mmCIF file of C-alpha atoms in Angstrom:
data_model
loop_
_atom_site.group_PDB
_atom_site.id
_atom_site.type_symbol
_atom_site.label_atom_id
_atom_site.label_comp_id
_atom_site.label_asym_id
_atom_site.label_seq_id
_atom_site.Cartn_x
_atom_site.Cartn_y
_atom_site.Cartn_z
ATOM 1 C CA UNK A 1 -9.477 12.264 -33.083
ATOM 2 C CA UNK A 2 -12.354 11.107 -34.866
ATOM 3 C CA UNK A 3 -9.978 7.701 -35.504
ATOM 4 C CA UNK A 4 -10.616 7.082 -31.171
ATOM 5 C CA UNK A 5 -14.737 8.444 -31.654
ATOM 6 C CA UNK A 6 -15.263 4.808 -29.679
ATOM 7 C CA UNK A 7 -13.918 6.482 -26.352
ATOM 8 C CA UNK A 8 -16.872 7.594 -26.078
ATOM 9 C CA UNK A 9 -19.353 4.288 -26.292
ATOM 10 C CA UNK A 10 -20.584 3.225 -23.410
ATOM 11 C CA UNK A 11 -18.214 0.488 -22.793
ATOM 12 C CA UNK A 12 -14.796 2.648 -22.798
ATOM 13 C CA UNK A 13 -16.961 5.099 -21.294
ATOM 14 C CA UNK A 14 -17.197 2.616 -18.645
ATOM 15 C CA UNK A 15 -13.327 1.803 -18.680
ATOM 16 C CA UNK A 16 -12.220 4.446 -18.191
ATOM 17 C CA UNK A 17 -14.135 5.179 -15.083
ATOM 18 C CA UNK A 18 -13.511 2.689 -13.467
ATOM 19 C CA UNK A 19 -9.714 3.371 -14.439
ATOM 20 C CA UNK A 20 -9.827 6.710 -13.430
ATOM 21 C CA UNK A 21 -11.510 5.689 -9.370
ATOM 22 C CA UNK A 22 -8.259 3.508 -9.413
ATOM 23 C CA UNK A 23 -5.729 5.899 -9.511
ATOM 24 C CA UNK A 24 -6.731 8.096 -7.334
ATOM 25 C CA UNK A 25 -6.983 4.839 -5.022
ATOM 26 C CA UNK A 26 -3.885 4.653 -5.579
ATOM 27 C CA UNK A 27 -2.055 8.284 -5.459
ATOM 28 C CA UNK A 28 -3.989 8.052 -1.724
ATOM 29 C CA UNK A 29 -2.652 5.174 -1.149
ATOM 30 C CA UNK A 30 0.915 6.166 -2.267
ATOM 31 C CA UNK A 31 0.541 9.382 -0.757
ATOM 32 C CA UNK A 32 -0.783 8.061 2.833
ATOM 33 C CA UNK A 33 2.386 6.352 2.430
ATOM 34 C CA UNK A 34 4.041 8.939 2.057
ATOM 35 C CA UNK A 35 2.879 10.947 5.404
ATOM 36 C CA UNK A 36 3.839 8.067 7.311
ATOM 37 C CA UNK A 37 7.340 8.494 6.218
ATOM 38 C CA UNK A 38 7.505 11.507 7.669
ATOM 39 C CA UNK A 39 5.714 10.523 10.660
ATOM 40 C CA UNK A 40 8.833 7.936 10.633
ATOM 41 C CA UNK A 41 11.638 10.486 9.657
ATOM 42 C CA UNK A 42 10.294 12.529 12.757
ATOM 43 C CA UNK A 43 10.440 9.768 15.167
ATOM 44 C CA UNK A 44 13.824 8.551 13.928
ATOM 45 C CA UNK A 45 15.167 12.191 14.723
ATOM 46 C CA UNK A 46 13.158 13.044 17.908
ATOM 47 C CA UNK A 47 15.131 9.507 19.246
ATOM 48 C CA UNK A 48 18.190 10.374 17.483
ATOM 49 C CA UNK A 49 18.301 13.729 19.029
ATOM 50 C CA UNK A 50 17.250 13.303 22.553
ATOM 51 C CA UNK A 51 17.381 9.140 23.602
ATOM 52 C CA UNK A 52 21.558 10.182 24.622
ATOM 53 C CA UNK A 53 20.753 13.360 25.786
ATOM 54 C CA UNK A 54 21.991 14.697 28.994
ATOM 55 C CA UNK A 55 18.930 13.571 31.358
ATOM 56 C CA UNK A 56 17.322 17.003 33.408
ATOM 57 C CA UNK A 57 14.559 17.405 35.158
ATOM 58 C CA UNK A 58 11.523 16.626 34.356
ATOM 59 C CA UNK A 59 9.932 19.511 35.376
ATOM 60 C CA UNK A 60 11.496 20.979 32.709
ATOM 61 C CA UNK A 61 9.025 19.805 30.384
ATOM 62 C CA UNK A 62 6.723 18.270 32.482
ATOM 63 C CA UNK A 63 5.852 21.526 34.148
ATOM 64 C CA UNK A 64 2.334 19.909 36.474
ATOM 65 C CA UNK A 65 1.736 15.632 36.644
ATOM 66 C CA UNK A 66 -1.110 16.643 34.295
ATOM 67 C CA UNK A 67 0.821 17.941 30.993
ATOM 68 C CA UNK A 68 0.301 15.905 28.151
ATOM 69 C CA UNK A 69 4.588 14.556 26.973
ATOM 70 C CA UNK A 70 4.567 17.320 23.484
ATOM 71 C CA UNK A 71 6.062 14.838 20.335
ATOM 72 C CA UNK A 72 9.642 15.889 20.392
ATOM 73 C CA UNK A 73 10.043 14.981 23.923
ATOM 74 C CA UNK A 74 9.340 11.800 23.680
ATOM 75 C CA UNK A 75 12.967 10.062 24.763
ATOM 76 C CA UNK A 76 14.244 12.567 26.516
ATOM 77 C CA UNK A 77 16.056 11.310 29.156
ATOM 78 C CA UNK A 78 14.999 12.514 33.314
ATOM 79 C CA UNK A 79 17.183 11.760 36.457
ATOM 80 C CA UNK A 80 14.326 11.992 39.059
ATOM 81 C CA UNK A 81 14.977 10.846 43.594
ATOM 82 C CA UNK A 82 12.841 9.026 45.580
ATOM 83 C CA UNK A 83 12.026 5.662 46.451
ATOM 84 C CA UNK A 84 10.005 2.770 44.986
ATOM 85 C CA UNK A 85 6.524 1.192 46.016
ATOM 86 C CA UNK A 86 8.121 -2.021 45.625
ATOM 87 C CA UNK A 87 4.654 -3.890 46.601
ATOM 88 C CA UNK A 88 2.035 -1.890 43.888
ATOM 89 C CA UNK A 89 4.498 -3.516 41.687
ATOM 90 C CA UNK A 90 2.959 -4.768 38.698
ATOM 91 C CA UNK A 91 3.539 -6.790 35.198
ATOM 92 C CA UNK A 92 2.832 -5.467 31.138
ATOM 93 C CA UNK A 93 2.664 -8.724 29.673
ATOM 94 C CA UNK A 94 2.553 -9.493 26.284
ATOM 95 C CA UNK A 95 6.068 -8.071 25.648
ATOM 96 C CA UNK A 96 9.018 -9.006 23.491
ATOM 97 C CA UNK A 97 13.054 -8.131 23.907
ATOM 98 C CA UNK A 98 15.192 -9.722 21.423
ATOM 99 C CA UNK A 99 12.340 -11.989 20.259
ATOM 100 C CA UNK A 100 11.987 -13.450 23.776
ATOM 101 C CA UNK A 101 8.246 -13.148 24.482
ATOM 102 C CA UNK A 102 8.153 -12.200 28.739
ATOM 103 C CA UNK A 103 6.923 -9.632 30.353
ATOM 104 C CA UNK A 104 7.733 -6.169 31.357
ATOM 105 C CA UNK A 105 8.516 -5.520 34.956
ATOM 106 C CA UNK A 106 6.479 -1.369 36.271
ATOM 107 C CA UNK A 107 6.977 -0.038 39.885
ATOM 108 C CA UNK A 108 5.200 3.010 40.643
ATOM 109 C CA UNK A 109 8.263 5.611 42.116
ATOM 110 C CA UNK A 110 7.299 8.669 44.154
ATOM 111 C CA UNK A 111 9.109 11.461 43.233
ATOM 112 C CA UNK A 112 11.059 13.277 46.943
ATOM 113 C CA UNK A 113 8.744 15.933 46.514
ATOM 114 C CA UNK A 114 7.158 15.238 44.017
ATOM 115 C CA UNK A 115 4.418 13.284 42.349
ATOM 116 C CA UNK A 116 5.078 9.187 41.983
ATOM 117 C CA UNK A 117 5.509 8.296 38.160
ATOM 118 C CA UNK A 118 5.078 4.998 36.339
ATOM 119 C CA UNK A 119 8.700 3.305 36.176
ATOM 120 C CA UNK A 120 9.915 0.010 34.006
ATOM 121 C CA UNK A 121 12.157 -1.388 35.791
ATOM 122 C CA UNK A 122 13.359 -3.538 33.171
ATOM 123 C CA UNK A 123 12.352 -6.869 30.790
ATOM 124 C CA UNK A 124 11.764 -10.130 32.505
ATOM 125 C CA UNK A 125 11.034 -13.583 30.780
ATOM 126 C CA UNK A 126 9.854 -15.449 34.267
ATOM 127 C CA UNK A 127 6.533 -14.163 36.028
ATOM 128 C CA UNK A 128 8.038 -15.844 38.792
ATOM 129 C CA UNK A 129 11.193 -14.837 39.055
ATOM 130 C CA UNK A 130 10.875 -11.091 39.164
ATOM 131 C CA UNK A 131 13.758 -9.622 41.699
ATOM 132 C CA UNK A 132 11.694 -7.008 44.081
ATOM 133 C CA UNK A 133 12.823 -3.187 43.923
ATOM 134 C CA UNK A 134 15.920 -1.410 45.734
ATOM 135 C CA UNK A 135 14.941 -0.548 48.652
ATOM 136 C CA UNK A 136 15.644 3.442 50.200
ATOM 137 C CA UNK A 137 16.712 6.656 48.103
ATOM 138 C CA UNK A 138 16.988 5.734 44.967
ATOM 139 C CA UNK A 139 18.016 8.067 41.329
ATOM 140 C CA UNK A 140 16.783 6.328 38.532
ATOM 141 C CA UNK A 141 17.709 7.768 34.802
ATOM 142 C CA UNK A 142 14.654 7.056 32.374
ATOM 143 C CA UNK A 143 12.823 8.230 28.602
ATOM 144 C CA UNK A 144 9.992 9.865 29.359
ATOM 145 C CA UNK A 145 7.417 8.118 27.005
ATOM 146 C CA UNK A 146 3.598 9.120 26.890
ATOM 147 C CA UNK A 147 1.251 6.900 28.603
ATOM 148 C CA UNK A 148 -0.345 3.931 26.869
ATOM 149 C CA UNK A 149 -5.305 4.521 27.412
ATOM 150 C CA UNK A 150 -5.823 1.018 29.257
ATOM 151 C CA UNK A 151 -9.810 2.007 30.116
ATOM 152 C CA UNK A 152 -11.035 -0.942 27.583
ATOM 153 C CA UNK A 153 -8.720 -3.328 29.257
ATOM 154 C CA UNK A 154 -9.285 -6.345 31.162
ATOM 155 C CA UNK A 155 -6.652 -6.798 33.550
ATOM 156 C CA UNK A 156 -6.021 -10.757 36.290
ATOM 157 C CA UNK A 157 -3.984 -9.699 39.464
ATOM 158 C CA UNK A 158 -0.848 -8.096 38.969
ATOM 159 C CA UNK A 159 -0.413 -7.355 35.085
ATOM 160 C CA UNK A 160 -1.468 -4.693 32.761
ATOM 161 C CA UNK A 161 -1.687 -4.412 29.515
ATOM 162 C CA UNK A 162 -1.120 -1.483 28.523
ATOM 163 C CA UNK A 163 0.950 0.772 30.515
ATOM 164 C CA UNK A 164 -1.275 4.098 31.231
ATOM 165 C CA UNK A 165 -0.896 4.323 35.278
ATOM 166 C CA UNK A 166 -4.951 5.050 35.888
ATOM 167 C CA UNK A 167 -4.865 1.077 35.795
ATOM 168 C CA UNK A 168 -1.387 0.909 37.938
ATOM 169 C CA UNK A 169 -1.973 0.460 41.834
ATOM 170 C CA UNK A 170 -0.460 3.335 44.265
ATOM 171 C CA UNK A 171 -0.892 6.146 41.108
ATOM 172 C CA UNK A 172 -1.865 8.421 43.506
ATOM 173 C CA UNK A 173 -1.394 11.896 43.190
ATOM 174 C CA UNK A 174 0.847 11.157 39.962
ATOM 175 C CA UNK A 175 1.558 11.360 36.367
ATOM 176 C CA UNK A 176 -0.993 10.534 34.458
ATOM 177 C CA UNK A 177 -0.082 11.060 30.687
ATOM 178 C CA UNK A 178 3.986 9.530 31.406
ATOM 179 C CA UNK A 179 6.004 6.883 32.418
ATOM 180 C CA UNK A 180 9.231 6.069 31.897
ATOM 181 C CA UNK A 181 11.462 3.227 31.158
ATOM 182 C CA UNK A 182 14.816 3.221 32.765
ATOM 183 C CA UNK A 183 17.216 3.933 30.558
ATOM 184 C CA UNK A 184 20.539 0.879 29.780
ATOM 185 C CA UNK A 185 24.198 1.608 31.129
ATOM 186 C CA UNK A 186 24.684 3.058 27.878
ATOM 187 C CA UNK A 187 23.042 6.026 28.192
ATOM 188 C CA UNK A 188 24.163 6.727 32.526
ATOM 189 C CA UNK A 189 21.351 4.407 33.734
ATOM 190 C CA UNK A 190 22.064 1.699 36.064
ATOM 191 C CA UNK A 191 20.033 -2.304 35.172
ATOM 192 C CA UNK A 192 18.725 -4.120 37.796
ATOM 193 C CA UNK A 193 20.405 -7.300 38.541
ATOM 194 C CA UNK A 194 17.643 -10.332 37.494
ATOM 195 C CA UNK A 195 16.242 -8.256 34.883
ATOM 196 C CA UNK A 196 17.002 -7.108 30.919
ATOM 197 C CA UNK A 197 16.989 -3.648 30.093
ATOM 198 C CA UNK A 198 15.367 -2.357 27.328
ATOM 199 C CA UNK A 199 16.899 -2.180 24.117
ATOM 200 C CA UNK A 200 17.151 1.817 21.754
ATOM 201 C CA UNK A 201 14.694 1.936 20.295
ATOM 202 C CA UNK A 202 14.594 0.537 16.547
ATOM 203 C CA UNK A 203 15.960 2.768 13.713
ATOM 204 C CA UNK A 204 14.648 1.704 11.062
ATOM 205 C CA UNK A 205 13.030 3.652 8.806
ATOM 206 C CA UNK A 206 10.182 1.076 7.856
ATOM 207 C CA UNK A 207 9.654 0.622 3.488
ATOM 208 C CA UNK A 208 7.362 3.753 3.882
ATOM 209 C CA UNK A 209 8.717 4.706 0.858
ATOM 210 C CA UNK A 210 9.470 1.563 -1.750
ATOM 211 C CA UNK A 211 5.785 1.911 -0.888
ATOM 212 C CA UNK A 212 4.600 4.637 -1.938
ATOM 213 C CA UNK A 213 6.613 3.824 -5.749
ATOM 214 C CA UNK A 214 4.915 0.771 -5.682
ATOM 215 C CA UNK A 215 1.944 2.963 -5.642
ATOM 216 C CA UNK A 216 2.728 5.277 -7.899
ATOM 217 C CA UNK A 217 4.168 3.122 -10.301
ATOM 218 C CA UNK A 218 0.804 1.145 -10.557
ATOM 219 C CA UNK A 219 -0.908 4.853 -11.491
ATOM 220 C CA UNK A 220 1.346 5.015 -14.050
ATOM 221 C CA UNK A 221 0.073 1.574 -15.240
ATOM 222 C CA UNK A 222 -3.339 1.485 -15.393
ATOM 223 C CA UNK A 223 -2.626 4.486 -17.342
ATOM 224 C CA UNK A 224 0.265 2.722 -20.195
ATOM 225 C CA UNK A 225 -2.497 -0.070 -20.494
ATOM 226 C CA UNK A 226 -5.979 2.162 -21.395
ATOM 227 C CA UNK A 227 -3.877 4.364 -23.699
ATOM 228 C CA UNK A 228 -2.027 0.725 -25.258
ATOM 229 C CA UNK A 229 -5.788 -0.235 -25.475
ATOM 230 C CA UNK A 230 -7.474 2.836 -27.165
ATOM 231 C CA UNK A 231 -5.007 2.328 -29.863
ATOM 232 C CA UNK A 232 -4.698 -1.506 -30.535
ATOM 233 C CA UNK A 233 -8.583 -1.425 -30.944
ATOM 234 C CA UNK A 234 -8.145 2.112 -32.803
ATOM 235 C CA UNK A 235 -6.091 0.013 -35.411
ATOM 236 C CA UNK A 236 -8.106 -2.935 -35.730
ATOM 237 C CA UNK A 237 -11.076 -0.197 -36.302
ATOM 238 C CA UNK A 238 -9.165 0.469 -39.497
ATOM 239 C CA UNK A 239 -8.075 -2.229 -40.523
ATOM 240 C CA UNK A 240 -11.250 -3.572 -40.406
ATOM 241 C CA UNK A 241 -13.310 -0.924 -42.761
ATOM 242 C CA UNK A 242 -10.102 -1.361 -45.011
ATOM 243 C CA UNK A 243 -11.155 -5.456 -44.686
ATOM 244 C CA UNK A 244 -14.460 -4.255 -45.681
ATOM 245 C CA UNK A 245 -14.618 -2.348 -48.621
ATOM 246 C CA UNK A 246 -12.184 -4.863 -50.717
ATOM 247 C CA UNK A 247 -14.811 -6.964 -49.406
ATOM 248 C CA UNK A 248 -17.330 -5.307 -51.636
ATOM 249 C CA UNK A 249 -15.643 -5.261 -54.509
ATOM 250 C CA UNK A 250 -15.466 -8.359 -55.234
ATOM 251 C CA UNK A 251 -18.933 -10.062 -57.196
ATOM 252 C CA UNK A 252 -20.943 -12.473 -56.362
ATOM 253 C CA UNK A 253 -20.847 -15.757 -58.618
ATOM 254 C CA UNK A 254 -24.123 -18.100 -58.339
ATOM 255 C CA UNK A 255 -22.029 -21.353 -58.892
ATOM 256 C CA UNK A 256 -25.989 -23.140 -60.293
ATOM 257 C CA UNK A 257 -26.476 -20.569 -62.111
ATOM 258 C CA UNK A 258 -23.505 -20.091 -64.199
ATOM 259 C CA UNK A 259 -23.891 -24.314 -64.561
ATOM 260 C CA UNK A 260 -26.948 -23.410 -66.080
ATOM 261 C CA UNK A 261 -25.266 -20.701 -68.676
ATOM 262 C CA UNK A 262 -25.622 -17.462 -67.328
ATOM 263 C CA UNK A 263 -23.090 -15.152 -67.007
ATOM 264 C CA UNK A 264 -21.424 -12.647 -65.188
ATOM 265 C CA UNK A 265 -22.762 -9.075 -65.339
ATOM 266 C CA UNK A 266 -19.560 -7.645 -65.992
ATOM 267 C CA UNK A 267 -18.883 -3.525 -67.022
ATOM 268 C CA UNK A 268 -17.509 -3.125 -70.354
ATOM 269 C CA UNK A 269 -18.404 -7.347 -72.434
ATOM 270 C CA UNK A 270 -21.716 -8.518 -73.492
ATOM 271 C CA UNK A 271 -21.758 -11.942 -71.836
ATOM 272 C CA UNK A 272 -19.562 -10.923 -69.211
ATOM 273 C CA UNK A 273 -15.848 -11.377 -68.050
ATOM 274 C CA UNK A 274 -14.328 -13.398 -65.587
ATOM 275 C CA UNK A 275 -12.568 -10.584 -63.622
ATOM 276 C CA UNK A 276 -9.695 -11.845 -61.921
ATOM 277 C CA UNK A 277 -8.715 -15.052 -64.471
ATOM 278 C CA UNK A 278 -5.631 -15.139 -65.722
ATOM 279 C CA UNK A 279 -5.325 -13.454 -69.581
ATOM 280 C CA UNK A 280 -5.142 -16.837 -71.388
ATOM 281 C CA UNK A 281 -7.236 -17.937 -69.057
ATOM 282 C CA UNK A 282 -9.930 -15.895 -69.394
ATOM 283 C CA UNK A 283 -8.703 -15.355 -74.046
ATOM 284 C CA UNK A 284 -10.243 -18.693 -73.890
ATOM 285 C CA UNK A 285 -13.253 -18.340 -71.235
ATOM 286 C CA UNK A 286 -14.476 -15.376 -73.788
ATOM 287 C CA UNK A 287 -13.838 -17.777 -77.647
ATOM 288 C CA UNK A 288 -15.788 -20.648 -75.132
ATOM 289 C CA UNK A 289 -18.767 -18.142 -74.954
ATOM 290 C CA UNK A 290 -18.795 -16.865 -78.568
ATOM 291 C CA UNK A 291 -18.668 -20.959 -79.856
ATOM 292 C CA UNK A 292 -21.394 -21.045 -77.496
ATOM 293 C CA UNK A 293 -23.130 -17.935 -78.189
ATOM 294 C CA UNK A 294 -23.550 -18.310 -82.066
ATOM 295 C CA UNK A 295 -24.963 -22.575 -81.849
ATOM 296 C CA UNK A 296 -27.527 -21.113 -79.888
ATOM 297 C CA UNK A 297 -28.849 -18.363 -82.508
ATOM 298 C CA UNK A 298 -28.181 -21.203 -85.091
ATOM 299 C CA UNK A 299 -30.413 -23.780 -83.378
ATOM 300 C CA UNK A 300 -32.688 -20.881 -83.150
#
């Protein structure tokens, strides 16, 4: 463990702390995507179960006009009998069907012996060519949807943004937390001439699973990167220590002093020896040193 003692340095502690923060963020985002996927799978299951089921009476789902629609009851088909209040028709703007921008046509529907409910009759791409609602008593098959919040919307006359019963005229004594979408012919509805029926909702689960796996992968990659970096630094430190030990054994030669006749101190020799020279060169050097010594001795 002493080989990794550098991990407790200020620099490495900072790196590790940053890595931990990023890893926690990756795990949090991965779990968030998992929750999104679970919610989407529940939505798909609800659509699959309710969308094409036999129509039921609305009172079997909502006991009172103020009842809130349960998540598991969304897209339930209901059969309504009553009459449209065509003079109160409004258009929900910023809607798209089959990549074509336009409006949802929303008209209050007075249920016989009951309350009023907002009905999306269909889609139109032209604001000025909306057909009038059918007159007289009608039977409508439609899907229940939770109301949207339009309390902050600024709506021009005849237009709405959110489908909020509170923002639709003629909705006195109405279902305040829901509206309905007229069912297409495939599920028992009778689409109006001049309007495009709303398509079945998408059943695509989305990319939540792939995003979840990506965030987990990012977290694992960070852990691997920290481990590899630590191993590389330990290896570099070990090599530096080994290289420093070899350098400590080298003898520093003062070339100027050598030219002046100084001898390199070396254990085992009176005059010094060059430890890196080959045997032949070293022998010749020793002979030259002996001759020089004798000559200097005689001169004295």
